PDB file of C-alpha atoms in Angstrom:
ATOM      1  CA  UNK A   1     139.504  -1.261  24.381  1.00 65.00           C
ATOM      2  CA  UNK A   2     142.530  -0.523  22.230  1.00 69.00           C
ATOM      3  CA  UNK A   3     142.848  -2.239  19.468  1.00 83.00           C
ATOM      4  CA  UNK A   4     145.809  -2.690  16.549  1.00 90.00           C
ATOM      5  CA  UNK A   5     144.836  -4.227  13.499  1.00 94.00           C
ATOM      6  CA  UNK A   6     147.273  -6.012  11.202  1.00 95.00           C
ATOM      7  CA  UNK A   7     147.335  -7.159   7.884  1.00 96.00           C
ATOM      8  CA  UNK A   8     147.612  -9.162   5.868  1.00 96.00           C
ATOM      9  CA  UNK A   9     147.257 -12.644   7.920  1.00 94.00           C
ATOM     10  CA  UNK A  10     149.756 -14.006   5.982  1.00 96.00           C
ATOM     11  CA  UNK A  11     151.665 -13.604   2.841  1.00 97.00           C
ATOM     12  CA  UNK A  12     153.536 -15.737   0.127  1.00 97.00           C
ATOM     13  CA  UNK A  13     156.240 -14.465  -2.035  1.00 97.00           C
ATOM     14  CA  UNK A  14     158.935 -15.745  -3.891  1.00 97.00           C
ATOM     15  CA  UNK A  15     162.491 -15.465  -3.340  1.00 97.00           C
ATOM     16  CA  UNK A  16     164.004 -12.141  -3.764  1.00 97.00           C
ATOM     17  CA  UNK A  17     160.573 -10.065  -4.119  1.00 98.00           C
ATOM     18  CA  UNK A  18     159.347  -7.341  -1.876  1.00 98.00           C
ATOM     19  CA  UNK A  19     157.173  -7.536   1.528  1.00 97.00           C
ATOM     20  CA  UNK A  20     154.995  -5.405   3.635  1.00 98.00           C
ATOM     21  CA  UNK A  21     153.013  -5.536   6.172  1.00 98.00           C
ATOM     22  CA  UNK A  22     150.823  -2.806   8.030  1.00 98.00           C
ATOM     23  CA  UNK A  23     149.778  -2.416  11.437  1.00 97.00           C
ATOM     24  CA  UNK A  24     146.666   0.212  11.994  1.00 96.00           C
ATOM     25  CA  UNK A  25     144.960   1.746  15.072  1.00 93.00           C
ATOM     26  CA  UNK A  26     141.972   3.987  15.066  1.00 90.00           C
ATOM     27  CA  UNK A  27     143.591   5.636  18.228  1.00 89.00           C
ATOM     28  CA  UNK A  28     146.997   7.479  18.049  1.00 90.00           C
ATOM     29  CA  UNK A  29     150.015   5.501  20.022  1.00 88.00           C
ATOM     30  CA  UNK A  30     152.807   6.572  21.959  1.00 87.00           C
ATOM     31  CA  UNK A  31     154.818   4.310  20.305  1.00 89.00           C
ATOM     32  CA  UNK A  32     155.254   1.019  18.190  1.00 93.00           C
ATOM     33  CA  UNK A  33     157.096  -1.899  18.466  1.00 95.00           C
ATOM     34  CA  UNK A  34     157.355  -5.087  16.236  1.00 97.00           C
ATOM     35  CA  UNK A  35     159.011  -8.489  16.977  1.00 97.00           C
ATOM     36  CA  UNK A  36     159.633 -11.551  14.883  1.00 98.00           C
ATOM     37  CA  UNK A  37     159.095 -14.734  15.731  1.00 97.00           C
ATOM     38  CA  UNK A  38     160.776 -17.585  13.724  1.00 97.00           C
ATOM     39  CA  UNK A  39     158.054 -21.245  13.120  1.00 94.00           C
ATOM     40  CA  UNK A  40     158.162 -22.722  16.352  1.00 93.00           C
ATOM     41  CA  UNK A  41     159.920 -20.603  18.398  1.00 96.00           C
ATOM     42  CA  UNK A  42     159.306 -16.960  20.421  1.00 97.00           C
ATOM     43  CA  UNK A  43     158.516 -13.446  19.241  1.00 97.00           C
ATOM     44  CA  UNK A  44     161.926 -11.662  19.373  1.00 97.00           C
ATOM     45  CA  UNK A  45     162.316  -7.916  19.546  1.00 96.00           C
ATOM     46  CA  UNK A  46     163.135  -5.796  16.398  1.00 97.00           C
ATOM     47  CA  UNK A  47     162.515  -2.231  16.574  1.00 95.00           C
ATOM     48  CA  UNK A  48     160.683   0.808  18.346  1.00 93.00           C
ATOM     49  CA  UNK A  49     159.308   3.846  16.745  1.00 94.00           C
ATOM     50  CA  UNK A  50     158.120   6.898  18.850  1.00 92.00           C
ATOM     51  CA  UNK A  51     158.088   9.842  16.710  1.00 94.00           C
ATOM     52  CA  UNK A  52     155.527  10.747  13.978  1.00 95.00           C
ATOM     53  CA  UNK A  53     156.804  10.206  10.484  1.00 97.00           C
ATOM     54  CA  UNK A  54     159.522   7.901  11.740  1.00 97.00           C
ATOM     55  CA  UNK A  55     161.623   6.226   9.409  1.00 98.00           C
ATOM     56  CA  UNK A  56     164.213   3.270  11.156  1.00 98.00           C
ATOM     57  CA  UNK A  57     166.261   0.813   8.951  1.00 97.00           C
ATOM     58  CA  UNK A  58     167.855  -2.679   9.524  1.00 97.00           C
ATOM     59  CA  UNK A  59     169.257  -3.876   6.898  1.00 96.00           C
ATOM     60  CA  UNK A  60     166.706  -4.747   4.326  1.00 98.00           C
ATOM     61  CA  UNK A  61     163.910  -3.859   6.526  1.00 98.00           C
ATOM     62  CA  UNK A  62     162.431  -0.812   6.318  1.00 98.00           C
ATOM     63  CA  UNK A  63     160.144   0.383   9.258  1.00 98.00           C
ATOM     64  CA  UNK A  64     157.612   3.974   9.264  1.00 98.00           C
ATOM     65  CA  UNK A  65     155.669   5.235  12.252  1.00 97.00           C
ATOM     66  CA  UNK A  66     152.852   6.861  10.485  1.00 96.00           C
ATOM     67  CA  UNK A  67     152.569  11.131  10.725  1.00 95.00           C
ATOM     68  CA  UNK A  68     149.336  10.471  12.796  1.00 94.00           C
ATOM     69  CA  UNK A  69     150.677   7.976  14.687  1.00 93.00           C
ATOM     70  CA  UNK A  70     148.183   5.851  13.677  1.00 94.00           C
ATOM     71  CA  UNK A  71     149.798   3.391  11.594  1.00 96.00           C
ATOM     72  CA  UNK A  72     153.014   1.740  10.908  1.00 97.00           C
ATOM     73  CA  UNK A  73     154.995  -0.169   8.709  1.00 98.00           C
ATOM     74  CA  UNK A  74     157.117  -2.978   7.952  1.00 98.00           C
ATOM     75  CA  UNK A  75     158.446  -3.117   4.274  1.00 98.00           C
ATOM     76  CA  UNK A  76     161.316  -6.060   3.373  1.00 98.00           C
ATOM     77  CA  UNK A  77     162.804  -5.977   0.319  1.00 98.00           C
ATOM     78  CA  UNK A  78     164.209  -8.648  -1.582  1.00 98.00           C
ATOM     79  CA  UNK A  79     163.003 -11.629   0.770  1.00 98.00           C
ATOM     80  CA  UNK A  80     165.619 -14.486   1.595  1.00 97.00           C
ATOM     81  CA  UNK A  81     164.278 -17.573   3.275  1.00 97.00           C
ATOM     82  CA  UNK A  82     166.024 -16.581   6.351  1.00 97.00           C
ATOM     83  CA  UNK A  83     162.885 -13.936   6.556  1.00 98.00           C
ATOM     84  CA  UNK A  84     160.132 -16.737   7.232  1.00 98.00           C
ATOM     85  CA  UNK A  85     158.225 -15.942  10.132  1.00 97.00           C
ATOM     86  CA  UNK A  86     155.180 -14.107  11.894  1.00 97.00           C
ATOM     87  CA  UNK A  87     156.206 -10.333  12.147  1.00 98.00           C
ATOM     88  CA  UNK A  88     153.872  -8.692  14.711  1.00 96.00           C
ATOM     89  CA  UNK A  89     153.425  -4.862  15.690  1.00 96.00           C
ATOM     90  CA  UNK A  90     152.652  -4.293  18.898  1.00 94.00           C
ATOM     91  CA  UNK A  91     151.256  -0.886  20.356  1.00 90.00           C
ATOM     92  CA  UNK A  92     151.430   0.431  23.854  1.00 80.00           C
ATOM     93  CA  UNK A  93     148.448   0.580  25.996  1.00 65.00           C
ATOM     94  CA  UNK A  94     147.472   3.743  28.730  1.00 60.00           C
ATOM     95  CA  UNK A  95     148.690   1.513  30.976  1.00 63.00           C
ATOM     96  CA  UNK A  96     152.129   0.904  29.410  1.00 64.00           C
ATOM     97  CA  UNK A  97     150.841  -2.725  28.732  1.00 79.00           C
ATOM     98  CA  UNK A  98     151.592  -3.899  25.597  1.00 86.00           C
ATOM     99  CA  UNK A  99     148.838  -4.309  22.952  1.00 88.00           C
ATOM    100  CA  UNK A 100     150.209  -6.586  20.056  1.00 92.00           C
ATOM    101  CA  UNK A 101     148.437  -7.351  16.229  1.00 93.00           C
ATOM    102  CA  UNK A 102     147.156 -10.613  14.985  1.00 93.00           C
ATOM    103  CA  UNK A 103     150.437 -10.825  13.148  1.00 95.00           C
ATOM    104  CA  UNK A 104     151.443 -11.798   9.430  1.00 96.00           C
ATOM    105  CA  UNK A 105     152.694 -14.910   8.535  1.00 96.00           C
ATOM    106  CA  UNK A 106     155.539 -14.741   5.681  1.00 98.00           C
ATOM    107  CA  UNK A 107     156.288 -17.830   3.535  1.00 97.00           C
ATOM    108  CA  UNK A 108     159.391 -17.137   1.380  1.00 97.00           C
ATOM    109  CA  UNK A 109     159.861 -20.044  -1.933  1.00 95.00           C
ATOM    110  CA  UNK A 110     163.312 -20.619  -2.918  1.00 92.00           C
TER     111      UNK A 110
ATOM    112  CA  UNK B   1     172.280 -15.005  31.660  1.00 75.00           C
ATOM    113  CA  UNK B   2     169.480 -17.404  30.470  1.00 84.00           C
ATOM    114  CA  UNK B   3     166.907 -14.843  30.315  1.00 95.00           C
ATOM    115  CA  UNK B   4     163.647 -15.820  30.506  1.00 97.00           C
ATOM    116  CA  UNK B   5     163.213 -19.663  31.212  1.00 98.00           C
ATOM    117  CA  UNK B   6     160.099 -21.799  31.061  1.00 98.00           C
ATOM    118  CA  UNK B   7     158.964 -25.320  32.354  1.00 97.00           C
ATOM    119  CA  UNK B   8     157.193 -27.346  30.640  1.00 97.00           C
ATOM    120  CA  UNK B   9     158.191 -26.726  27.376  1.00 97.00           C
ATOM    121  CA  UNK B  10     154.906 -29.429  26.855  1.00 97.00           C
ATOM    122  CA  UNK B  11     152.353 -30.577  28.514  1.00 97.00           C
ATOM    123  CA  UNK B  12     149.109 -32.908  27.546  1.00 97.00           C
ATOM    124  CA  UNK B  13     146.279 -32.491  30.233  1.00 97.00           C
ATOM    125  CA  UNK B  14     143.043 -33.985  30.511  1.00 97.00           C
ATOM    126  CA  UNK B  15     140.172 -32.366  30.697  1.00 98.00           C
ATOM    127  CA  UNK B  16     139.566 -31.306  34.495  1.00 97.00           C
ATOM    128  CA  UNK B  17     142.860 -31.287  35.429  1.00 97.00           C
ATOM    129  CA  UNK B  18     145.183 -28.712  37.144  1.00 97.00           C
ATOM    130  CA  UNK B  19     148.622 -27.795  36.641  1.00 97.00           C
ATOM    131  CA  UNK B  20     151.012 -24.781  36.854  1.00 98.00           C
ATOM    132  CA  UNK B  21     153.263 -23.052  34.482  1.00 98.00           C
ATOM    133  CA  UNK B  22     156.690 -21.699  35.767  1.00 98.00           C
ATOM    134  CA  UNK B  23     158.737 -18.731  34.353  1.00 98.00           C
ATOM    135  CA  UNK B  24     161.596 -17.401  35.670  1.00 98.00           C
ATOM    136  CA  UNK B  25     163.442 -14.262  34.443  1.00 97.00           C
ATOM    137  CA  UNK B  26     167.291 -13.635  35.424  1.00 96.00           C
ATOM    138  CA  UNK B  27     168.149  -9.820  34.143  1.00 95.00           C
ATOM    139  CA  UNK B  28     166.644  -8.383  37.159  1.00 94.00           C
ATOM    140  CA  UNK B  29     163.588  -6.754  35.429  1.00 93.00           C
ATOM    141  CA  UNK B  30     160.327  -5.789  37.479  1.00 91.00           C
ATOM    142  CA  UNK B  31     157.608  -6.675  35.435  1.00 91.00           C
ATOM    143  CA  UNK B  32     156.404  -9.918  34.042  1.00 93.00           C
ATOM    144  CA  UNK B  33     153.364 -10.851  31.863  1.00 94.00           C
ATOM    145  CA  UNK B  34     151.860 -13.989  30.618  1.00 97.00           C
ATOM    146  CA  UNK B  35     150.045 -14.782  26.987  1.00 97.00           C
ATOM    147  CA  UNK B  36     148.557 -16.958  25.290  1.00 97.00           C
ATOM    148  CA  UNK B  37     148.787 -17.092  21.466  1.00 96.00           C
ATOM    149  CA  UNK B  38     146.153 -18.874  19.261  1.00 93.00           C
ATOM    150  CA  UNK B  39     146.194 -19.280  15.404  1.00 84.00           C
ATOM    151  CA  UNK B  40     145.488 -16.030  13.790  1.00 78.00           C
ATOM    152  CA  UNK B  41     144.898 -14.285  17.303  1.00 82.00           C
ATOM    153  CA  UNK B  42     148.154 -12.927  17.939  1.00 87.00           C
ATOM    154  CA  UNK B  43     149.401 -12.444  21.171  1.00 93.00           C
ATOM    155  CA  UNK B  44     146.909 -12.125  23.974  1.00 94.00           C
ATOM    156  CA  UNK B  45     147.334 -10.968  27.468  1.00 93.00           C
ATOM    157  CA  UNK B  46     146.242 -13.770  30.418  1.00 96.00           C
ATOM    158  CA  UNK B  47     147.938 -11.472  33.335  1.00 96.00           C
ATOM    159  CA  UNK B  48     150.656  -9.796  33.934  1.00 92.00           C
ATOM    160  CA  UNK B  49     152.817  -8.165  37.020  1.00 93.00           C
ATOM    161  CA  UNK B  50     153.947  -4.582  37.001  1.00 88.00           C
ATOM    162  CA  UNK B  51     156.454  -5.300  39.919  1.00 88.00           C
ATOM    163  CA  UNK B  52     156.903  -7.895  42.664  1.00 90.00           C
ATOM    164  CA  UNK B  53     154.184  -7.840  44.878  1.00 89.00           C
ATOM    165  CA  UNK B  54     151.079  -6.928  42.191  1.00 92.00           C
ATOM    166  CA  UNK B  55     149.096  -8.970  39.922  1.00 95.00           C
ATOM    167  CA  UNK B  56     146.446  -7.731  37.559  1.00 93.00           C
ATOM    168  CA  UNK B  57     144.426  -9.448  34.967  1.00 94.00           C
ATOM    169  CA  UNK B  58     145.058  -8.857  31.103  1.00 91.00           C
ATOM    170  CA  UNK B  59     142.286  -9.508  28.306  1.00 90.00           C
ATOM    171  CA  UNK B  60     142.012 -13.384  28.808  1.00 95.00           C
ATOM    172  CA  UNK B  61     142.206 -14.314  32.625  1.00 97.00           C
ATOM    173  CA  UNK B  62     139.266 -16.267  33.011  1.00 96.00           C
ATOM    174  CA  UNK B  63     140.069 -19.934  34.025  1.00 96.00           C
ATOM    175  CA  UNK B  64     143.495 -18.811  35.597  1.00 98.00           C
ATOM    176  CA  UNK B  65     145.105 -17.968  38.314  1.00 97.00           C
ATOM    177  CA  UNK B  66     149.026 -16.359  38.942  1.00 98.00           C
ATOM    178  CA  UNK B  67     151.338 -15.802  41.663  1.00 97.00           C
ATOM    179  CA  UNK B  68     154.790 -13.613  41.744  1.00 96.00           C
ATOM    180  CA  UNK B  69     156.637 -15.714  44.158  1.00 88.00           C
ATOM    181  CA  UNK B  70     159.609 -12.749  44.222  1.00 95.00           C
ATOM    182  CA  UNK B  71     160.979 -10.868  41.476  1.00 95.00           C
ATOM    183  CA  UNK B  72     162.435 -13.518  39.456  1.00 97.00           C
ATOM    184  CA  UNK B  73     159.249 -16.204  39.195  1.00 97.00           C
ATOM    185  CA  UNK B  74     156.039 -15.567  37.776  1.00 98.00           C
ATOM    186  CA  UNK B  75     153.782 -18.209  37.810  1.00 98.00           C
ATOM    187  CA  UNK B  76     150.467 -19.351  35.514  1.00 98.00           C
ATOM    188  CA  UNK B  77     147.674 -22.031  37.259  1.00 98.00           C
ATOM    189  CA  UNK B  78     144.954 -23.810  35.753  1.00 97.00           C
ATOM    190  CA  UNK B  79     142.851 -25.391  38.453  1.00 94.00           C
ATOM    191  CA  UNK B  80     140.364 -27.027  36.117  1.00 96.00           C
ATOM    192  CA  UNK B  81     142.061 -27.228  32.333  1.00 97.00           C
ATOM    193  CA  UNK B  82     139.493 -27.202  29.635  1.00 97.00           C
ATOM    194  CA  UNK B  83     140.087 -28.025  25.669  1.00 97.00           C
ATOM    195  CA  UNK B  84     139.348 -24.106  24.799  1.00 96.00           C
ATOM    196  CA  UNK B  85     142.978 -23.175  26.851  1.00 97.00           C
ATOM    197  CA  UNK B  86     144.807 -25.437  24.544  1.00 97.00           C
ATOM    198  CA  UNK B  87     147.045 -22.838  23.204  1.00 97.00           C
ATOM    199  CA  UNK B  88     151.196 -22.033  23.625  1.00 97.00           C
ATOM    200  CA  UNK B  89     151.809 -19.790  26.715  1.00 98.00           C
ATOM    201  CA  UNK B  90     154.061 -17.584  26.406  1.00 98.00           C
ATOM    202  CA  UNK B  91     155.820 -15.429  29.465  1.00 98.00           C
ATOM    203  CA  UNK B  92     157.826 -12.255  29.116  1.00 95.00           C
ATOM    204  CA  UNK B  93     159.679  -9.375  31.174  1.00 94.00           C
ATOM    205  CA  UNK B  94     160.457  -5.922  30.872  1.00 91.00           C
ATOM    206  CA  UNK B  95     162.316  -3.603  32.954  1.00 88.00           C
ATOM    207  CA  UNK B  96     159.708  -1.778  34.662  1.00 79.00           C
ATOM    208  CA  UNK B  97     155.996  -1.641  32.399  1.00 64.00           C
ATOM    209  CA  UNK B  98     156.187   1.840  31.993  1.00 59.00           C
ATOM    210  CA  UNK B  99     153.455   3.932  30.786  1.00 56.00           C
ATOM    211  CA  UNK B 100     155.353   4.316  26.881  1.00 60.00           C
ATOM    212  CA  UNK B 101     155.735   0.552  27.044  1.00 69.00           C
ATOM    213  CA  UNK B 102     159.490  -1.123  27.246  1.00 83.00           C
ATOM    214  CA  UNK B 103     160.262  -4.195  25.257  1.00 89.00           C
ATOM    215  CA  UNK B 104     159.342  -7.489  26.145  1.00 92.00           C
ATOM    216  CA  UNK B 105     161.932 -10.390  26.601  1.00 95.00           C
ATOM    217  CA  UNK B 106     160.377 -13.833  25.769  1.00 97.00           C
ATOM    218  CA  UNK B 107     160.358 -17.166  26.896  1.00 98.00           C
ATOM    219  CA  UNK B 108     160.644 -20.245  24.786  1.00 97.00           C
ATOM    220  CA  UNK B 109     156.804 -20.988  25.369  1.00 97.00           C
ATOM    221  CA  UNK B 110     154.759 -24.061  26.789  1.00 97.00           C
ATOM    222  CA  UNK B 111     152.992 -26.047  24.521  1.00 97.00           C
ATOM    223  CA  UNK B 112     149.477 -26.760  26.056  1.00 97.00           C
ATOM    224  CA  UNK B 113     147.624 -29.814  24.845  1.00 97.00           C
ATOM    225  CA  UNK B 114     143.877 -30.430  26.933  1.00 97.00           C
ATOM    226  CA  UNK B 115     141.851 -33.585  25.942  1.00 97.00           C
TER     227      UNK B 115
END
């Protein structure tokens, strides 16, 4: 079945430097999603992306829907603590169900 | 509004035993799913509900079973708990599971323990 492959599995940075993660699919989507969840509690909704080359900000995330639809991004730049979490993308199905990554861990060091 | 409400938020089970996981949803929305995440396995789909009435099985349902009492309450059964569903269940809703996909409103989560 559909699959969405994320990486990396987690990722330590200090204070105030840059972060990405990257969310691939050998199939093209329909769309992309990606929710945060904080330790210990639920994955919370940030942003969707439907159209190819889409570029969405919040902030100082970044977010790109890839021109193939393939892939996507989530670039933060100039970490705070307040960005520790597990970021997942999450993909849409043919079925409308939703297909999510294995998600990427941030730790942020003061 | 509360949302999307669970109960437990934890459990401990012994091996062989049953119990059920409630979720409730009050912002009206017709579908409801339930997952289960794991370390480093992301969020995986146990079953989920397109509207009131339907159930269908997601990528993990073996060893469970579900029921959507009415719109609002989606339910998640183990008759027979075994150490490998130790895990934090998760339920969410969306408006309707359409086919471009609709975002998902979370619950807190249950925290599963099986000895």
């Amino acid at each position: 079945g559909q699959q969405v492959m994320q990486i990396p599995q987690y990722q330590h940075v200090q204070e105030g430097e840059d972060f990405t993660t990257y969310c691939n699919s050998s199939t093209t989507l329909s769309n992309i999603q990606w929710y945060k969840q904080r330790p210990g509690g639920h994955p919370v909704f940030l942003i969707q992306l439907v159209k190819s080359g889409e570029v969405k900000k919040q902030k100082r995330l970044t977010f790109q829907f890839g021109e193939a639809k393939k892939n996507s991004s989530l670039h933060i730049t100039a970490t705070q603590t307040t960005d520790v979490g597990t970021y997942f993308c999450a993909a849409s199905g043919n079925t409308g169900k939703l297909i999510f990554g294995q998600g990427t861990t941030l730790q942020v060091k003061p | 509004n509360a949302g999307v409400t669970q109960t437990p938020k934890f459990q401990v089970l012994k091996t062989g035993q049953s119990m059920t996981l409630q979720c409730a949803q009050d912002m009206n929305h017709n579908s409801m799913y339930w997952y289960r995440q794991d370390p480093g396995m992301g969020l995986r789909l146990i079953y989920y509900s397109a509207s009131e009435g339907t159930t269908d099985k997601g990528e993990v349902p073996n060893g469970y079973n579900v029921s959507r009492l009415n719109k609002r309450e989606f339910s998640l059964r183990l008759e027979s708990a075994a150490p490998s569903q130790t895990s934090v269940y998760f339920c969410a809703s969306s408006v309707s599971g359409g086919r471009f996909g609709e975002t998902q409103y979370f619950g807190p989560g249950t925290r599963l323990l099986v000895l």
